[in-house]
Amino acid sequence: MAAAAAGALLLGVSACSQGSTTKQPEAGGSQSSGPAHIKIAYQQWGPGVVMKNFLTGVKTEYEAAHPGSQVEIVPVVASENDYYTKIQLMMRSPNTAPDIVYEDTFLINSDITAGYLKPLDDYIGKWDQWSQFEDTAKGAARGQDGKTYGVPDGTDTRALWYNKQIFAKAGLPADWQPKTWDDVLSAARTIKQKVPGVIPFNMYSGKPMGEASAMQGFEMLLYGTKDTLYNFDQKKWVVGSQGFKDSLNFVKTVFSEGLAPSPKDALSPNMGSKVGTELLPQSKLAIDLDGSWIYGNWLKSGAKPWPQWSTVLGQTAMPTQDGGGKGKVSLSGGWTWAIPAKSKNPDAAWDFIKTLQTQKNAAKYATDGAQIAVRKDVASDAAYKSSSASTQFFTDLVSVTVYRPALPEYPKVSNEIITAMESVMTGQSQPDAAAKNYDQAVEGIVGGKDSTTTQSTGQ
């Protein structure tokens, strides 16, 4: 991490050392005072070019409407967790801070606490398009102080993707509807037995995959039990829960029985890209616990065009542990366009964000980027709704979805979840021991036993 941080600082200095070409306009205005040089930092991960192409198109549109302005697109080439580290290093100094940063919603409160982000309320109050955004999306961009720190560009849900052709070879139904964790494990075991050479089941786990392991892997399990990470009624973090141990036991089962990729492969930082561009398109993976956006790889504009994906793959909801509660579970996240507190051109940056989030541009990115729309006028657009065979399925999961506790402590808690998963998947720890270590670590992170509880909010 230290090496990554040092590299990140060099990247930030080299990519973002050019200063503003204009005098700083007055803060809070909705229009820039003249031509400006603005820099936009985003994550460039894997071979995908959807975001790059989208930003390039908006840059052309913006510069044509603002003669003399320059928009510099700064791709941060990194895995997810390394991206977070790099942009935080960049935002520390006005010499390296971009003017716009692509910010994951779960980091907003921790980055506010660190002083990295600028509140956008003065801008939003004068923007007639803010009413088009769904309230849940607005809430995800809101800090604990009640102020808004980002403009969301989409959300997502998570479920099980499965290969119907592999299922047919294994004698499993094309319309697969697992009701419990045991149903998922049973299907994976059947595939291992009857279709050798295929990975039965993938769930992200371990440190290299970062937040994907915590959210798409572990929390998709935990929130299918009777337990949660945080008790919002008591305002305390949950420790000592049976659901946490049961979730780790599931991780142990899939890796110890050889139902998942080998720990060596699973611990590759490129595993997410490999799943989307190799394992699924090449029918080497039967079941994948993953996000709604993954099909973006297979569109004409994606990293691995695959026209047959909509007939080869099916989607089904991840069931709860024993079929209780709502019967199915999903986790949702999302990203926002935020303005760093040390941006040299915040007004021009806001003008660019408004251009990013016109109805036309928002619809284009939601379609090309395989996002669930957060603008009401995009969500109701006929072209968007028919843009993918899976759009309606993943949109319907919003009714059961859960959001991470986006509190300042969460990134550190998430890291402890990933540590516990990795120790279990590699056989270094048994689930009970890993859960105990997690509990002790969380107590240290959140301020002691008084800030924890053994009672979850439940389902």
XYZ file of C-alpha atoms in Angstrom, residues 154-155 295 359 362-368 370-389 391-392 394-395:
35
model
C -26.374 5.738 -11.494
C -26.892 2.934 -9.051
C -23.172 -7.061 -19.087
C -31.102 14.025 -19.446
C -27.364 10.651 -18.285
C -29.418 8.355 -20.528
C -26.400 7.623 -22.718
C -24.201 6.663 -19.785
C -26.919 4.613 -18.071
C -27.331 2.650 -21.314
C -23.679 2.289 -22.346
C -25.066 -0.709 -17.794
C -26.279 1.435 -14.902
C -29.636 1.573 -13.150
C -30.873 5.096 -13.822
C -31.234 7.541 -10.921
C -32.919 10.302 -12.926
C -36.694 9.844 -13.122
C -36.862 11.018 -16.727
C -34.203 8.496 -17.738
C -35.793 5.626 -15.805
C -39.079 6.221 -17.623
C -37.452 6.517 -21.047
C -38.590 3.728 -23.381
C -35.216 3.437 -25.103
C -33.429 3.023 -21.777
C -35.901 0.447 -20.462
C -35.472 -1.682 -23.586
C -31.698 -1.214 -23.810
C -30.868 -4.563 -22.184
C -32.578 -7.875 -21.556
C -32.527 -3.989 -17.165
C -35.981 -4.699 -15.762
C -32.090 -5.662 -11.883
C -34.271 -2.566 -11.550
